[in-house]
GROMACS .gro file of C-alpha atoms in nm:
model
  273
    1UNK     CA    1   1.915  -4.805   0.299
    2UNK     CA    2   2.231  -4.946   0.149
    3UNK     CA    3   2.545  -4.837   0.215
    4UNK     CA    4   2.871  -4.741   0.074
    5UNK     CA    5   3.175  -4.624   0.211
    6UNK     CA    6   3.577  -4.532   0.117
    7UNK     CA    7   3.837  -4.625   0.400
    8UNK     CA    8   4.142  -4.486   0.401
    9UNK     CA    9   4.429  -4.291   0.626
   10UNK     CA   10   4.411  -4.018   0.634
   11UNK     CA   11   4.029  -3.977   0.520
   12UNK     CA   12   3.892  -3.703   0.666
   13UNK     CA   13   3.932  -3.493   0.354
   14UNK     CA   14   3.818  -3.748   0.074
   15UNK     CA   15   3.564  -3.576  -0.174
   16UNK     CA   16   3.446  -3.909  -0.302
   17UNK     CA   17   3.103  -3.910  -0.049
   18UNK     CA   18   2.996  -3.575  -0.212
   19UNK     CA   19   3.067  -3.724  -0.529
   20UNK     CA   20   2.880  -4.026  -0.500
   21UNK     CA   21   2.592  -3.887  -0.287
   22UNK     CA   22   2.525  -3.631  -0.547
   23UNK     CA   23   2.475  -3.937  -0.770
   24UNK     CA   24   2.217  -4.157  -0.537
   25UNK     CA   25   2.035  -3.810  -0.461
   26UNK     CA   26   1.989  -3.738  -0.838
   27UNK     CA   27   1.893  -4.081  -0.900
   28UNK     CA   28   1.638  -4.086  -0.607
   29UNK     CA   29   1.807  -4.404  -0.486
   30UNK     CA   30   1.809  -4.511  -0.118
   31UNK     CA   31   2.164  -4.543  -0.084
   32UNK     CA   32   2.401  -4.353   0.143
   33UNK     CA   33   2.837  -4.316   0.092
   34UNK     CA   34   3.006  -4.220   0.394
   35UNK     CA   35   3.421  -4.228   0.439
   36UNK     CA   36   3.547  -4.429   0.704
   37UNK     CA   37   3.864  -4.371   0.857
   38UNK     CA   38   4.072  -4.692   1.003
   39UNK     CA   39   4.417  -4.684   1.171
   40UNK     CA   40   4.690  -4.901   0.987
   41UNK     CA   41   4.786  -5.111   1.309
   42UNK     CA   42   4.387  -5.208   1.329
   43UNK     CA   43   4.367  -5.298   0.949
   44UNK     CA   44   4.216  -5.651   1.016
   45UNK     CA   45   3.986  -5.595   1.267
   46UNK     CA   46   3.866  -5.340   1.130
   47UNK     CA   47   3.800  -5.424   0.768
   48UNK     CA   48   3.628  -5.778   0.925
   49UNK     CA   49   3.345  -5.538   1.094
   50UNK     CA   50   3.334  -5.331   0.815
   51UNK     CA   51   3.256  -5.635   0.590
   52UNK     CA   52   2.999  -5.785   0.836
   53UNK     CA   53   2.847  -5.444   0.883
   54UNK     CA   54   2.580  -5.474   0.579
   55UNK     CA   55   2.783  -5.231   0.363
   56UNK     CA   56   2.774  -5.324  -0.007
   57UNK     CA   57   3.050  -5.196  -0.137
   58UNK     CA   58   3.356  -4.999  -0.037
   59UNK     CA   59   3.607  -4.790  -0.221
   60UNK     CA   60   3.941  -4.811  -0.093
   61UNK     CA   61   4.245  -4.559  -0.081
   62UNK     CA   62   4.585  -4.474   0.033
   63UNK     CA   63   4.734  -4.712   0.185
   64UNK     CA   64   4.533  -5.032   0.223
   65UNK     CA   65   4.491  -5.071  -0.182
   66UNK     CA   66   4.684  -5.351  -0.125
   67UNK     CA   67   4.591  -5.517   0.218
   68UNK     CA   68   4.239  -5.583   0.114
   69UNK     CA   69   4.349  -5.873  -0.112
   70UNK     CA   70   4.344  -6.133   0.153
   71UNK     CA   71   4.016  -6.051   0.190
   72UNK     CA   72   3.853  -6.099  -0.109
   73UNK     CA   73   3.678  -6.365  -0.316
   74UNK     CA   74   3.767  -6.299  -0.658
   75UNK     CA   75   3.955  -5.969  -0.887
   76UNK     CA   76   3.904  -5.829  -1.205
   77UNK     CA   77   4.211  -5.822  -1.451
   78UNK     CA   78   4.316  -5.524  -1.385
   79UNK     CA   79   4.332  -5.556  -0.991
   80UNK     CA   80   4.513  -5.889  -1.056
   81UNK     CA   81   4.779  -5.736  -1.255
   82UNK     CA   82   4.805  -5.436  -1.066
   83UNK     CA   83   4.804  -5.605  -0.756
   84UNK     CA   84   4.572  -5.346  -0.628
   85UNK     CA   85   4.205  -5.314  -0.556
   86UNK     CA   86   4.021  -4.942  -0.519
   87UNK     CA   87   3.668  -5.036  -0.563
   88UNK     CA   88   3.532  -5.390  -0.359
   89UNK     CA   89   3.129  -5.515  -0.449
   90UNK     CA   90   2.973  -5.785  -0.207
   91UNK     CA   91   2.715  -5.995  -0.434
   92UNK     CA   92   2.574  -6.324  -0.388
   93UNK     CA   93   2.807  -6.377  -0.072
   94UNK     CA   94   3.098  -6.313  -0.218
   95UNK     CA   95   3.330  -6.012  -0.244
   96UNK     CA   96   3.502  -5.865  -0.565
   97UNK     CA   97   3.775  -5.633  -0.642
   98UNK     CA   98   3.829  -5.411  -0.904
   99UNK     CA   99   4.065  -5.157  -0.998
  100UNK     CA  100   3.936  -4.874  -1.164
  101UNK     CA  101   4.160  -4.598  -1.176
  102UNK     CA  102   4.400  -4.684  -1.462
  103UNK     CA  103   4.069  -4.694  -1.703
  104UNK     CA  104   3.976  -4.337  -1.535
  105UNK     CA  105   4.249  -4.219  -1.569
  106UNK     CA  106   4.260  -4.338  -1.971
  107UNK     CA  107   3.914  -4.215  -2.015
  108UNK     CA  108   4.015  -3.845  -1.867
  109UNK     CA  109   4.344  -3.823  -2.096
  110UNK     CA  110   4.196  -3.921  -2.407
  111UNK     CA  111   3.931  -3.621  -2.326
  112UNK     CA  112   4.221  -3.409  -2.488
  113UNK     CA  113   4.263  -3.656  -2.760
  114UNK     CA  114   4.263  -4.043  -2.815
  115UNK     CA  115   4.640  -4.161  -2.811
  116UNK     CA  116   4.809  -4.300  -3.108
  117UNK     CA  117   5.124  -4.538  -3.214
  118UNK     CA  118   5.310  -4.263  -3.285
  119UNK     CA  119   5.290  -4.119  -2.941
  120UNK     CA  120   5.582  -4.157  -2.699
  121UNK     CA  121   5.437  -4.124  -2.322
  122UNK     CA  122   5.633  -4.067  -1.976
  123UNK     CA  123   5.534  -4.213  -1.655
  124UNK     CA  124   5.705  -4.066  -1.385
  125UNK     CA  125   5.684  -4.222  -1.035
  126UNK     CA  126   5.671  -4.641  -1.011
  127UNK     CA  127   5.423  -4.685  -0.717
  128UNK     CA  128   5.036  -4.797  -0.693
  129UNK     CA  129   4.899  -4.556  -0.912
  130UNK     CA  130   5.174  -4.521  -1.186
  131UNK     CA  131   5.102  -4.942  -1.203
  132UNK     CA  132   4.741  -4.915  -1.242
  133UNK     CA  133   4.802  -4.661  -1.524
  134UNK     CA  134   5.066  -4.858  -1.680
  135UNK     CA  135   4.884  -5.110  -1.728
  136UNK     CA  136   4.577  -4.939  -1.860
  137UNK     CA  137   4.782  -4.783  -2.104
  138UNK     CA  138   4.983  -5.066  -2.202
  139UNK     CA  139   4.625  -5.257  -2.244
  140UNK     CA  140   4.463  -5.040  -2.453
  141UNK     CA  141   4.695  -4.813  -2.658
  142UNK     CA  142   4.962  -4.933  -2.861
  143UNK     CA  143   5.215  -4.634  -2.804
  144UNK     CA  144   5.533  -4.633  -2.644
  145UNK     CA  145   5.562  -4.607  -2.284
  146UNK     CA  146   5.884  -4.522  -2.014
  147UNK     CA  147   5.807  -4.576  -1.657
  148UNK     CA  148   6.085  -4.332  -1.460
  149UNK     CA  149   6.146  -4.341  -1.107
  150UNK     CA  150   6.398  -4.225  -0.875
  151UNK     CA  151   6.560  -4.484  -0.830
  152UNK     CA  152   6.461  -4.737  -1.140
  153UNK     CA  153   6.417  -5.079  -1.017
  154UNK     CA  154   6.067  -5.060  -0.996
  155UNK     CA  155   6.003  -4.907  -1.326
  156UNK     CA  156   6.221  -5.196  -1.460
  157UNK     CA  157   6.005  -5.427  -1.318
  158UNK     CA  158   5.683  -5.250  -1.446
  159UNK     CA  159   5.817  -5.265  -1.844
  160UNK     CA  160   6.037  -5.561  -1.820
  161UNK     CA  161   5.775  -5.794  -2.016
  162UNK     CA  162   5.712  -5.538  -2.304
  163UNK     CA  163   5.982  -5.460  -2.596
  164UNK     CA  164   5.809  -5.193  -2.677
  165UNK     CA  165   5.831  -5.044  -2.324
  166UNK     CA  166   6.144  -4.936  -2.107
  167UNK     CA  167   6.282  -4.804  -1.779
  168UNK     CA  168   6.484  -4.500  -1.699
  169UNK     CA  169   6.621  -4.303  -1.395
  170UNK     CA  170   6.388  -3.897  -1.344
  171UNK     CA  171   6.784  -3.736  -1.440
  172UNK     CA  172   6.748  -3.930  -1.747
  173UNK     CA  173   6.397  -3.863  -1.849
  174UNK     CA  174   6.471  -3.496  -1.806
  175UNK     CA  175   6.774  -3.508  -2.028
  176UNK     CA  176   6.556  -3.706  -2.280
  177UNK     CA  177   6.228  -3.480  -2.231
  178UNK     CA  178   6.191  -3.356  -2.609
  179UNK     CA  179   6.143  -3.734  -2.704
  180UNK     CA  180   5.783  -3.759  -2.525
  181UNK     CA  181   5.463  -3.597  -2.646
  182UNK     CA  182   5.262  -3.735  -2.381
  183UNK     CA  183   5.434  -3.716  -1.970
  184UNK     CA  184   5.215  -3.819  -1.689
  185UNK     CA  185   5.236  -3.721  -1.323
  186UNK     CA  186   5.204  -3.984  -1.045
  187UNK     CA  187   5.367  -3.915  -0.759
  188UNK     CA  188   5.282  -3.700  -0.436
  189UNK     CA  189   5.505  -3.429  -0.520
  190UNK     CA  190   5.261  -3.153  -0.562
  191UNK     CA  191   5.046  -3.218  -0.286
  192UNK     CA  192   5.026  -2.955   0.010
  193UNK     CA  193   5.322  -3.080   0.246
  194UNK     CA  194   5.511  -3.058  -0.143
  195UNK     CA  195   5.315  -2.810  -0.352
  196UNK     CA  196   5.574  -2.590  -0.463
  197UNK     CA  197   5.773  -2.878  -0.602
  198UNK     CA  198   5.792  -3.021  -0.914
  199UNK     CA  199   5.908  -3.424  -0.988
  200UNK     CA  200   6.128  -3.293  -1.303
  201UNK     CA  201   6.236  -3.019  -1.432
  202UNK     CA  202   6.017  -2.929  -1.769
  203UNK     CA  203   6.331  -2.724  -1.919
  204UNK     CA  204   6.344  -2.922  -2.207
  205UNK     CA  205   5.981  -2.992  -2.280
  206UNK     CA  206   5.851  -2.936  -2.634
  207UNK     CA  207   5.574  -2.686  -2.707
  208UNK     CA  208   5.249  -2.868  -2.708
  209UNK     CA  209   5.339  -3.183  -2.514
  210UNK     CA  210   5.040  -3.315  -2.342
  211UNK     CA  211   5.120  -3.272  -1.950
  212UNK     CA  212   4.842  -3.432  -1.712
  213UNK     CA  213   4.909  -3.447  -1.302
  214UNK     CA  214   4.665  -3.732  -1.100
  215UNK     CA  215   4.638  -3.440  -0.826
  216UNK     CA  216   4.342  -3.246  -0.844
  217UNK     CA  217   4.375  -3.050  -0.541
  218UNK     CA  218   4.577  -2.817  -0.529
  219UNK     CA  219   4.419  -2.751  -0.932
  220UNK     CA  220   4.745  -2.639  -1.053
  221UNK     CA  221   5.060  -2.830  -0.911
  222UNK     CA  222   5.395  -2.672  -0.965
  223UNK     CA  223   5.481  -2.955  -1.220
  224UNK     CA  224   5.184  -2.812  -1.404
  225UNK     CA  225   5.285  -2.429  -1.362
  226UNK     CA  226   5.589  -2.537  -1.530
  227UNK     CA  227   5.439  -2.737  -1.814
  228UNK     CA  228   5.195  -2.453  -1.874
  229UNK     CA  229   5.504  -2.245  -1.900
  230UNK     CA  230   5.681  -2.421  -2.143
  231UNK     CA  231   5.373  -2.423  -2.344
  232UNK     CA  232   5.273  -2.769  -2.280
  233UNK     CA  233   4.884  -2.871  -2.292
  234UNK     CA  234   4.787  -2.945  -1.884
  235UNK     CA  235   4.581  -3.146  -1.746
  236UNK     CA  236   4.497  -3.210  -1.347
  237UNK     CA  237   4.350  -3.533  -1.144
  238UNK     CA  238   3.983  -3.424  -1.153
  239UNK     CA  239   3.884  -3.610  -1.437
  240UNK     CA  240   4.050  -3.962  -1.328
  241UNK     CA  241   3.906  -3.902  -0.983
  242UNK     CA  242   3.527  -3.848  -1.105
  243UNK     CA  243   3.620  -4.116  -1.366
  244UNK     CA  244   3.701  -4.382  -1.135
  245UNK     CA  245   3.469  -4.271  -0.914
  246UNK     CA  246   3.175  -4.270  -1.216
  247UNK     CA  247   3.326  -4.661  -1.320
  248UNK     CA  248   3.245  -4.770  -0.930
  249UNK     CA  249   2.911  -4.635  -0.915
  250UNK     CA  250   2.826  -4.870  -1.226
  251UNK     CA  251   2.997  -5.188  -1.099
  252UNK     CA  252   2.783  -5.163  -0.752
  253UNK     CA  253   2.443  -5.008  -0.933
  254UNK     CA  254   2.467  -5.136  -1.282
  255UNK     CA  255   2.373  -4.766  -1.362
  256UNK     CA  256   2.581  -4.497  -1.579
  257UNK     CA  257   2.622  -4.187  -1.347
  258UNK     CA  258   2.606  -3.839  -1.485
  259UNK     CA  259   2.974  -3.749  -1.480
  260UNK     CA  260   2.903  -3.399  -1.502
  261UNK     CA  261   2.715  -3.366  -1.224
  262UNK     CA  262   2.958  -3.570  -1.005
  263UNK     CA  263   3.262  -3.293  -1.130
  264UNK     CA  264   3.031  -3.043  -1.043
  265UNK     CA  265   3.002  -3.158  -0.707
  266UNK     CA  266   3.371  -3.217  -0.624
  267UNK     CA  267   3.422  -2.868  -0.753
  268UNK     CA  268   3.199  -2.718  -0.497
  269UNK     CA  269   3.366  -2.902  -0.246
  270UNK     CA  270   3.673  -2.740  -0.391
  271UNK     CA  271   3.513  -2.393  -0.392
  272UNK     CA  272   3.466  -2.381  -0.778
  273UNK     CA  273   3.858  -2.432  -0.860
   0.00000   0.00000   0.00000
């Protein structure tokens, strides 16, 4: 039987194994996708057995997207650029990395509608994620982008290579909200320990501004209660999860999944939210 696994910490509560065993069962493959949970202060050990184990490939997640460089042969673009690997494939003896959530996450936004040159899009939050999407973005669309943060040193360094591109502080994203018909969700504000928090206030959103979140669970964040509010168009993290998820199952099998059926599967998990 081959198998597959995500690592992580904490773990316990990743929906990816449903996902992806919903996949091999419908497929009648012999394959099995467990998650794996390893402490941060065992990181090398631990990935080394993993590795030697017999497991053919691995996704990986908060917060070791970035330790398992060392440890690999060769990246993809995207992983090279982002500086961040979620998916790993061992073939022929050797062990590549991929990143595959900025192109998830692409393919799940433009299920509203593809993006344009005319379109204006906020990032908000500069960390792993925000990168990955970044740079998706900024490979395949041709629209303007602003990376805010916090603080904006980060997001500075994300656009500072791009004219077209450019770096502001949250206070002055909110100020300048009106100017964006696309804003984009990446931080952790929204999840449980932070669910009735929003990143930004949406005060001075325009009606009919695409608003997507990367956090599908809770389904409805507070940043998208508010968008929804201010009549925005919302979107949550399920479709960039089963997206990236889908775009790992072909790089290890070579096979398409049925995305559908992998949604449906998460959703149960989620109790049909």
């Amino acid at each position: 039987m081959e198998k597959y696994v995500v690592i992580g910490n904490p773990i316990r509560h990743s929906l990816s194994p449903a996902m992806q065993n919903r996949i091999f069962q419908e497929l009648g493959m012999n394959a099995k996708y467990d998650s794996v949970l390893i402490e941060e202060a065992d990181f090398e050990t631990e990935i080394t057995r993993l590795m030697d184990s017999g497991v053919v490939g691995f996704n990986i997640t908060t917060p070791f997207k970035e330790r398992i460089l060392p440890f690999l042969d060769e990246l993809d673009s995207l992983a090279t650029a982002s500086g961040a690997v979620n998916t790993v494939l061992r073939k022929n003896k050797k062990w590549y990395g991929f990143n595959t959530d900025g192109k998830g996450y692409l393919e799940g936004l433009e299920e509203i509608r593809l993006i344009t040159e005319n379109d204006s899009i906020l990032i908000t939050g500069a960390g792993g994620a925000s990168k990955a999407i970044y740079l998706a973005l900024k490979n395949y669309t041709t629209a303007k982008i602003t990376v805010a943060n916090r603080t904006s040193e980060k997001a500075v360094e994300m656009t500072k290579n791009h004219s077209n591109h450019q770096a502001m502080t949250l206070d002055e994203a909110e100020k300048n909200l009106a100017d964006f018909t696309i804003i984009i969700q990446t931080t952790s504000i929204g999840l449980e320990a932070s669910k009735n928090k929003s990143p930004i206030s949406l005060a001075n959103l325009t009606k009919g501004t695409i608003c997507s979140d990367i956090i599908y669970n809770p389904a409805e964040t507070a940043f998208l209660k508010e968008a929804k509010k201010y009549g925005a168009i919302t979107q949550n993290g399920l479709p960039m999860f089963v997206n990236q998820g889908a775009l790992a199952f072909e790089i290890w099998t070579g096979v398409k999944p049925n995305r559908s059926l992998m949604k449906d599967a998460v959703l149960e998990q989620l109790g049909g939210n």
